[in-house]
Amino acid sequence: DNGQPSKKKPISPDEVAKHNKPDDCWVVINGYVYDVTFFIPNHPGGEDVIKANAGKDVTAMFAPLHAKGTLEKNIPEDKKLGPLSKPMPKKLVCPPYAPGESPYEIMTKQKLRDNMPPLGNVLNLYDFERLASKILTNQAWAYYSSGADDEITYRENHNAYHRIFFKPHILVDVEHVNLKTTMLGEKTDVPFYVSATALCKLGNPEGGEVDIAKGCGSTSYSVPQMISTLASCSLDEVAEAKVNDKQLQWFQLYVNSDRKITRNLIKHAEELGLKAIFVTVDAPSLGNREKDQKIKFTTQSSGGPKILQKKEDEKKEKNSDGASKALSKFIDPSLSWEDIAKLREITKLPIVIKGVQRAEDAVRAAQMGCQGVVLSNHGGRQLDFSRAPIEVLAETMPILKHHGLDKNFDVFVDGGIRRGTDILKALCLGATGVGLGRPFLYANSCYGQQGVAHAIDIITKELEMSMRLLGVSKIEDLNPGFLDLTSLHSRSVSVARDSLYENSYKEPQLAKFLID
Ligand code: FMN
């Protein structure tokens, strides 16, 4: 269904094929013909990709990157030309966008996709990551996995958890462990949520964020989902995909330079029953993600590798950006605390500032009436050498307490959380809840809704077991006294090697494909 009215006359493939020039450019999307000539200079993904595919059916390239409704919003009526009378010939149908990949690589990845291990073989969140690294397109893998610059923060986010150890209590009745808690005034079954990640359709072209919504509501605990401004499904689609009424959804807001657009987005999120606005403030300019930039949003006609031959080609290449940059041009770099105060006035929904990296800013957010903060560095994708959020949490909670702001103010953390013990450490330090980004992207890319549900099961079971072993049966009983924080700030500690131990130790293996 292309969503377009059918009163216009059908157009033949031959006619479409004639309009194949930059100054006369028609394309077919979902069986409907559009004249996109006027839009070429404004296309956020760059001009080249449209110009190179003039006169073709571009559905397979378009779908993973654009939410439903994108065409309705951006193409005026007179440029919606009419339905296609019959399918375009094969040579004028673009393959899915896979820059830099040979047909052999594409085929190999498809073969692996057809031989995914049963979900029961996936025991931890790293298994999803390894499988995803083998089957995702180069573009999706680069976009999802990249961190900024040398990826020091990306790795530090997780490594910092390794510098905290537990001090368990023994002989506590832990027969029943309760993971229920409250986030932003709403009851939740578990103290974690799926954090906002853009472009979920890059990895799961059919389901995207909709499959995450279904996965979040289909286990015995329902898990909150934060939906990105840059989601590849529309907000309506994701909201509709909720499985049950108690399922929480939140809206992640990138503030647009055009505030009218931002106001409309917030209003729409309210109408759809989303329960909070998370304003992301750590991306006034996009971080330097080099893996992502190397795979550019550029011309691709055959699905084969792109080889630059001439100087002119290099010049053209300059205009195109990596996926992140291409999508984020609208984000307002002038955003300031005054804007947050204005946002406070236009919605009654809780406002949470996402991307706080020092205690003073958490205090300021609390003082100006925000309901919470996410201590986050965007999964290591923005300023390299930002500190790990868990370290910032340990610094922030005592300061909030000192100002009497630790009650009725929610402090979330995200970045590098991969194990139940990571969550437990954050909860001991006073976090209300934690967000996971990439693990759910990978689970969704490999197995869709079932993968998301399985990831939830894995992390919930890990958390429950770790709590039991720590000697705690409910979240409110957790406190920093359970942790040995001696090494938290020691970013590198030199210890003597234990060669007997190391040589006899066998590394655990990640999940294998059936044809490994
Ligand atoms: N954060 C946002 O606020 N908005 C986004 O659109 C967004 N897109 C992301 C896309 C990708 C591929 C990734 C990996 C992260 C994105 N984030 C975004 C950051 C996540 O919300 C979260 O802060 C981060 O992924 C947490 O780190 P983790 O991936 O190690 O769990």
XYZ file of C-alpha atoms and ligand atoms in Angstrom:
547
model
C 0.000 0.000 0.000
C 1.551 3.262 -1.098
C -0.997 5.314 0.809
C -1.686 7.517 -2.226
C -5.122 8.172 -3.731
C -5.682 6.125 -6.888
C -7.657 8.686 -8.940
C -4.575 9.607 -10.975
C -3.884 7.790 -14.260
C -1.496 4.786 -14.155
C 1.990 5.457 -15.527
C 3.945 2.925 -17.544
C 7.491 1.779 -16.644
C 8.687 3.113 -20.046
C 7.438 6.579 -19.176
C 9.151 6.486 -15.758
C 12.416 5.376 -17.360
C 12.472 8.472 -19.590
C 12.681 10.808 -16.591
C 16.130 9.728 -15.558
C 18.085 12.969 -15.336
C 18.961 15.264 -12.427
C 16.786 18.039 -13.909
C 13.917 15.662 -14.687
C 13.871 12.969 -12.048
C 11.033 10.521 -11.394
C 11.223 7.588 -9.032
C 8.903 4.734 -8.038
C 8.278 4.013 -4.368
C 5.823 1.305 -3.269
C 4.199 1.129 -6.701
C 3.636 4.896 -7.013
C 5.457 7.398 -9.213
C 6.862 10.641 -7.812
C 8.579 13.603 -9.455
C 11.365 14.392 -6.970
C 13.361 16.833 -9.122
C 12.472 19.781 -6.860
C 13.543 17.894 -3.752
C 17.047 16.908 -4.849
C 18.897 19.916 -3.326
C 17.043 19.486 -0.001
C 17.451 15.748 0.444
C 19.015 15.200 3.911
C 20.865 12.122 2.600
C 22.582 14.136 -0.143
C 21.846 14.796 -3.799
C 23.863 12.031 -5.373
C 21.824 9.125 -4.170
C 18.666 10.515 -5.839
C 20.372 11.642 -9.027
C 21.986 8.258 -9.532
C 18.660 6.500 -9.286
C 16.470 8.738 -11.423
C 13.952 6.778 -13.473
C 14.046 3.719 -11.217
C 12.081 1.852 -8.574
C 13.914 2.832 -5.384
C 11.600 1.190 -2.820
C 14.236 -1.189 -1.429
C 16.656 1.689 -0.811
C 14.056 4.110 0.483
C 12.121 1.939 2.926
C 14.755 1.279 5.632
C 15.644 4.942 5.956
C 12.305 6.730 5.896
C 9.357 6.501 8.264
C 5.857 5.942 6.899
C 4.357 9.309 6.017
C 7.664 10.837 4.888
C 6.425 11.140 1.308
C 3.052 12.553 2.302
C 4.823 15.240 4.321
C 7.514 16.219 1.851
C 6.003 15.782 -1.609
C 3.250 18.179 -2.768
C 0.142 16.774 -4.482
C 1.188 17.796 -8.001
C 4.438 15.836 -7.694
C 2.592 12.643 -6.783
C 2.166 11.550 -10.379
C 0.160 8.336 -10.218
C 0.303 4.567 -9.709
C 2.762 2.483 -11.715
C 0.825 0.460 -14.329
C 3.008 -2.679 -14.030
C 6.312 -3.558 -12.309
C 9.488 -1.855 -13.546
C 11.883 -4.093 -15.476
C 14.414 -5.774 -13.195
C 17.334 -3.646 -14.335
C 15.478 -0.523 -13.198
C 14.721 -1.837 -9.711
C 17.321 -0.767 -7.147
C 18.598 -3.462 -4.794
C 18.664 -2.747 -1.046
C 21.280 -0.134 -0.302
C 24.543 -1.904 0.481
C 27.430 0.397 -0.319
C 30.848 -1.165 -0.534
C 29.533 -4.715 -0.692
C 30.060 -7.163 -3.491
C 27.211 -9.425 -4.616
C 29.222 -12.281 -3.065
C 29.284 -10.588 0.346
C 25.577 -9.834 0.138
C 24.882 -13.469 -0.714
C 27.119 -14.743 2.098
C 25.320 -12.588 4.647
C 21.956 -13.793 3.376
C 23.152 -17.385 3.768
C 24.141 -16.693 7.374
C 20.763 -15.033 7.974
C 19.120 -18.219 6.732
C 21.204 -20.199 9.221
C 20.729 -18.257 12.409
C 21.196 -20.378 15.520
C 18.003 -21.098 17.460
C 17.370 -18.388 20.051
C 17.967 -20.912 22.818
C 21.658 -20.944 21.793
C 21.901 -17.207 22.417
C 22.907 -17.016 26.063
C 23.998 -13.436 26.564
C 23.842 -10.042 24.896
C 27.293 -10.444 23.315
C 25.970 -13.365 21.286
C 23.539 -11.004 19.565
C 26.343 -8.557 18.871
C 28.577 -11.160 17.283
C 25.781 -12.526 15.106
C 24.780 -9.013 14.038
C 28.354 -8.165 13.097
C 28.269 -11.017 10.571
C 24.885 -10.452 8.961
C 24.299 -6.698 8.947
C 25.072 -4.661 5.842
C 28.339 -2.743 6.130
C 26.305 0.415 6.416
C 24.092 -0.813 9.269
C 27.032 -2.300 11.180
C 29.084 0.865 10.803
C 26.206 3.069 11.912
C 25.194 0.923 14.877
C 28.592 -0.029 16.214
C 30.538 3.176 15.736
C 31.832 5.378 18.535
C 33.511 8.778 18.314
C 37.178 9.298 17.346
C 39.302 6.536 18.871
C 36.297 4.987 20.615
C 37.945 5.375 24.022
C 34.692 6.436 25.683
C 32.764 3.773 23.812
C 34.942 1.108 25.449
C 35.328 2.918 28.773
C 31.542 2.971 29.208
C 31.552 -0.776 29.700
C 35.046 -1.124 31.165
C 34.210 1.140 34.085
C 31.748 -1.488 35.331
C 34.705 -3.852 35.700
C 36.222 -1.593 38.316
C 33.348 -2.105 40.739
C 33.053 -5.224 42.866
C 30.298 -6.511 45.136
C 30.148 -7.020 48.897
C 27.235 -9.506 49.203
C 25.207 -10.164 52.324
C 24.694 -13.811 53.224
C 21.831 -15.710 54.799
C 19.158 -13.347 53.593
C 15.819 -14.787 52.461
C 15.979 -14.330 48.697
C 13.403 -16.917 47.691
C 11.338 -14.207 46.026
C 13.187 -11.439 44.230
C 11.102 -8.498 43.089
C 12.371 -6.343 40.209
C 9.422 -3.965 40.152
C 10.094 -0.268 40.480
C 8.711 3.144 39.517
C 10.006 5.338 36.711
C 8.744 8.898 36.246
C 5.761 8.123 38.434
C 4.713 5.000 36.480
C 5.064 1.456 37.775
C 7.398 -0.774 35.763
C 8.165 -4.491 35.978
C 11.918 -4.110 35.563
C 14.463 -1.349 36.257
C 15.684 -1.065 32.663
C 14.394 0.261 29.331
C 15.208 0.187 25.639
C 16.984 3.430 24.843
C 16.275 5.467 21.722
C 18.249 4.475 18.670
C 17.663 5.920 15.222
C 17.126 3.873 12.069
C 16.115 0.496 13.475
C 15.063 -0.548 9.967
C 18.681 -0.551 8.796
C 19.086 -3.829 10.684
C 15.492 -5.047 10.597
C 14.017 -3.642 7.367
C 10.600 -5.228 7.879
C 9.952 -4.513 11.531
C 12.217 -1.678 12.706
C 11.041 0.020 15.904
C 7.650 -1.696 15.607
C 9.285 -5.047 16.377
C 10.966 -3.496 19.408
C 7.566 -2.315 20.653
C 6.137 -5.804 20.172
C 9.134 -7.424 21.868
C 8.870 -5.039 24.820
C 5.285 -6.096 25.468
C 5.530 -9.804 24.782
C 7.452 -11.178 27.762
C 6.028 -11.648 31.232
C 7.427 -8.229 32.185
C 6.765 -5.215 30.053
C 9.731 -2.989 29.330
C 9.617 0.755 28.609
C 10.726 1.849 25.135
C 12.168 5.258 24.306
C 11.405 6.130 20.672
C 13.887 8.249 18.711
C 12.993 11.418 16.808
C 14.919 9.702 14.021
C 13.070 6.390 14.183
C 12.631 4.705 10.834
C 9.021 3.841 11.655
C 6.560 6.639 12.328
C 5.623 7.439 15.916
C 2.056 6.343 15.115
C 3.202 2.927 13.907
C 5.328 2.316 16.997
C 2.614 3.519 19.380
C 0.047 1.301 17.650
C 2.324 -1.728 17.985
C 2.032 -1.757 21.773
C 0.945 -5.181 22.954
C -0.659 -4.180 26.243
C -1.922 -1.082 27.990
C 0.630 -1.040 30.763
C 3.470 -0.906 28.238
C 5.288 2.406 28.648
C 6.582 4.409 25.699
C 8.585 7.620 25.896
C 9.542 10.117 23.224
C 13.178 11.082 22.642
C 13.303 14.614 21.327
C 15.967 16.229 19.189
C 15.070 19.909 19.281
C 14.641 21.257 15.761
C 15.947 24.710 14.795
C 12.335 25.282 13.732
C 10.557 25.255 17.112
C 7.155 24.871 15.485
C 8.188 21.393 14.338
C 9.329 20.587 17.884
C 6.045 21.794 19.396
C 4.075 19.672 16.919
C 6.192 16.613 17.693
C 5.585 16.991 21.423
C 1.862 17.460 20.863
C 1.748 14.364 18.704
C 3.633 12.329 21.312
C 1.096 13.472 23.936
C -1.834 12.514 21.693
C -0.395 9.062 21.163
C -0.181 8.460 24.915
C 3.588 8.565 25.283
C 4.476 9.168 28.900
C 7.620 11.353 28.913
C 9.844 13.538 26.785
C 13.574 12.782 26.869
C 15.384 15.810 25.442
C 18.755 14.804 24.057
C 21.314 17.519 24.717
C 24.622 15.847 23.949
C 24.468 16.254 20.172
C 24.767 19.976 19.312
C 27.041 18.690 16.619
C 27.434 15.114 15.594
C 30.423 13.213 16.969
C 33.205 12.118 14.660
C 32.180 8.562 13.868
C 34.681 7.401 11.370
C 33.419 3.879 10.790
C 30.142 5.420 9.799
C 31.656 8.145 7.637
C 33.628 5.630 5.642
C 30.394 4.073 4.467
C 28.835 7.068 2.835
C 25.357 7.802 1.667
C 26.523 7.911 -1.912
C 25.743 6.877 -5.410
C 25.184 3.208 -5.848
C 23.621 1.716 -8.897
C 24.417 -1.954 -9.052
C 24.915 -3.096 -5.463
C 28.580 -3.697 -6.221
C 31.510 -1.927 -4.580
C 31.907 1.726 -5.401
C 35.233 2.639 -6.857
C 36.234 6.274 -7.188
C 37.910 6.773 -10.484
C 38.116 10.419 -11.286
C 38.788 13.678 -9.516
C 35.208 14.792 -10.301
C 33.915 11.746 -8.479
C 35.910 12.731 -5.422
C 34.435 16.205 -5.598
C 30.919 14.835 -5.719
C 31.723 12.578 -2.804
C 32.437 15.576 -0.608
C 28.773 16.539 -0.513
C 27.670 13.299 1.013
C 27.810 12.403 4.682
C 27.708 9.281 6.807
C 24.283 8.118 7.965
C 24.442 10.014 11.248
C 25.410 13.373 9.783
C 22.953 13.094 6.921
C 20.081 12.628 9.345
C 20.917 15.085 12.041
C 21.331 18.358 10.177
C 18.140 19.783 11.667
C 19.279 19.539 15.316
C 19.594 23.005 16.859
C 23.138 23.653 18.095
C 22.001 26.823 19.903
C 19.843 24.859 22.364
C 20.274 26.192 25.919
C 18.789 26.006 29.427
C 16.301 28.756 28.472
C 14.876 26.455 25.816
C 14.412 23.741 28.409
C 12.440 26.214 30.534
C 10.226 26.943 27.495
C 9.703 23.244 26.795
C 8.653 22.916 30.439
C 5.830 25.350 29.699
C 4.461 23.660 26.606
C 3.918 20.161 27.978
C 2.670 18.561 31.162
C 4.607 15.373 30.410
C 7.695 14.718 32.516
C 10.818 16.190 30.919
C 14.071 14.299 31.275
C 17.400 15.689 30.080
C 19.343 12.993 28.225
C 23.094 13.355 27.948
C 24.076 14.861 31.322
C 27.751 14.336 32.108
C 28.431 16.157 35.363
C 26.713 16.491 38.726
C 26.103 20.273 38.524
C 23.972 19.843 35.410
C 21.851 17.185 37.101
C 21.322 19.601 40.006
C 20.350 22.378 37.604
C 17.884 20.132 35.743
C 16.252 19.187 39.059
C 16.114 22.800 40.212
C 14.340 23.929 37.060
C 11.590 21.361 37.373
C 12.719 18.557 35.100
C 11.630 15.136 36.348
C 14.930 13.443 35.680
C 18.190 13.124 33.808
C 19.931 10.408 31.853
C 23.614 10.320 32.671
C 24.818 9.396 29.209
C 27.435 10.147 26.614
C 25.318 8.801 23.763
C 26.961 5.393 23.888
C 30.411 6.871 23.262
C 29.295 8.385 19.965
C 29.770 12.059 20.806
C 32.696 13.541 22.792
C 35.491 11.018 23.043
C 37.073 11.005 26.540
C 33.738 11.735 28.175
C 33.652 9.800 31.413
C 31.717 6.573 31.824
C 28.161 7.311 33.031
C 28.539 4.890 35.963
C 31.411 7.031 37.229
C 29.318 10.175 36.802
C 26.496 8.465 38.704
C 28.748 7.727 41.688
C 29.695 11.425 41.748
C 26.187 12.782 41.167
C 24.009 10.992 43.710
C 25.738 12.338 46.855
C 25.600 15.870 45.418
C 21.893 15.617 44.597
C 21.366 14.295 48.113
C 23.352 17.182 49.566
C 20.948 19.589 47.803
C 17.924 17.583 48.961
C 17.105 16.775 45.320
C 17.469 13.012 45.343
C 13.778 12.312 46.051
C 11.146 12.695 43.325
C 13.882 13.121 40.750
C 14.833 10.180 38.553
C 18.431 9.535 37.601
C 18.898 7.123 34.714
C 22.158 5.909 33.195
C 23.009 4.335 29.893
C 26.134 3.274 28.015
C 27.972 -0.033 28.035
C 25.384 -1.943 30.053
C 25.564 -5.550 28.927
C 25.085 -7.711 32.036
C 22.642 -7.994 34.899
C 25.514 -7.155 37.235
C 26.048 -3.851 35.369
C 22.427 -2.937 36.071
C 22.767 -4.021 39.684
C 25.806 -1.779 40.209
C 23.956 1.229 38.784
C 20.946 0.520 41.021
C 23.184 0.212 44.100
C 24.587 3.630 43.277
C 21.077 5.092 43.240
C 19.973 4.976 39.589
C 16.206 4.748 39.084
C 16.740 2.657 35.992
C 19.157 2.010 33.155
C 18.912 2.148 29.367
C 20.373 -0.236 26.825
C 20.902 0.869 23.238
C 22.965 -1.359 20.972
C 22.051 -4.721 22.571
C 18.418 -4.263 21.543
C 19.393 -2.999 18.098
C 21.408 -6.158 17.551
C 18.736 -8.465 18.983
C 16.131 -6.796 16.771
C 18.358 -6.986 13.702
C 19.026 -10.696 14.146
C 15.647 -12.011 15.270
C 13.122 -9.146 15.264
C 10.469 -9.145 17.955
C 11.504 -12.578 19.305
C 15.090 -11.394 19.618
C 14.038 -8.339 21.596
C 11.923 -10.484 23.911
C 14.799 -12.951 24.342
C 17.237 -10.128 25.152
C 14.787 -8.925 27.808
C 14.575 -12.440 29.252
C 18.347 -12.809 29.341
C 19.041 -9.520 31.086
C 16.118 -9.927 33.499
C 17.246 -13.411 34.537
C 20.825 -12.203 34.969
C 19.661 -9.322 37.130
C 17.380 -11.484 39.240
C 20.090 -14.051 39.834
C 22.699 -11.418 40.709
C 20.336 -9.806 43.198
C 19.727 -13.155 44.842
C 23.459 -13.780 45.087
C 24.016 -10.292 46.463
C 21.543 -11.095 49.218
C 18.815 -8.595 48.274
C 15.184 -9.306 47.454
C 13.921 -5.902 46.380
C 15.291 -2.866 44.597
C 14.677 -0.346 47.371
C 17.062 -2.304 49.604
C 20.018 -1.724 47.274
C 22.571 0.895 48.304
C 26.239 1.813 47.721
C 27.211 -0.253 50.795
C 26.962 -3.333 48.562
C 29.791 -2.086 46.375
C 33.541 -1.893 46.626
C 34.236 1.327 44.714
C 37.933 1.546 45.565
C 39.065 1.302 41.935
C 36.221 3.119 40.212
C 38.278 6.176 39.330
C 41.461 4.251 38.540
C 41.145 4.018 34.815
C 44.166 1.783 34.503
C 45.482 -0.459 37.198
C 48.621 -2.442 36.679
C 48.484 -5.927 38.115
C 50.964 -8.777 37.882
C 50.026 -11.414 35.337
C 48.912 -14.755 36.660
C 50.351 -16.990 33.972
C 49.216 -20.354 35.346
C 45.682 -19.093 35.561
C 45.783 -17.429 32.158
C 47.270 -20.435 30.403
C 44.782 -22.882 31.804
C 41.797 -20.641 31.253
C 39.556 -21.534 28.295
C 37.721 -18.623 26.724
C 33.935 -18.890 26.509
C 32.689 -19.093 22.927
C 30.094 -16.879 21.280
C 27.043 -18.347 19.540
C 27.771 -20.120 16.278
C 25.845 -20.189 13.002
C 24.672 -23.661 11.985
C 27.190 -23.566 9.097
C 30.169 -22.164 11.090
N 20.214 8.670 21.381
C 19.258 9.594 21.158
O 18.947 10.347 22.067
N 18.635 9.673 19.947
C 18.943 8.862 18.904
O 18.347 8.947 17.834
C 19.970 7.909 19.102
N 20.336 7.090 18.099
C 21.296 6.145 18.329
C 21.651 5.290 17.293
C 22.580 4.285 17.517
C 22.941 3.373 16.394
C 23.168 4.132 18.794
C 24.162 3.040 19.066
C 22.842 5.001 19.819
C 21.904 6.018 19.603
N 21.539 6.889 20.633
C 20.581 7.832 20.391
C 22.112 6.747 21.993
C 21.300 5.745 22.828
O 20.053 6.259 23.169
C 22.041 5.402 24.131
O 22.375 6.590 24.790
C 23.293 4.546 23.896
O 23.115 3.669 22.821
C 23.637 3.742 25.140
O 24.805 3.027 24.954
P 24.853 1.470 24.568
O 24.583 1.392 23.104
O 26.245 1.094 24.915
O 23.818 0.746 25.396
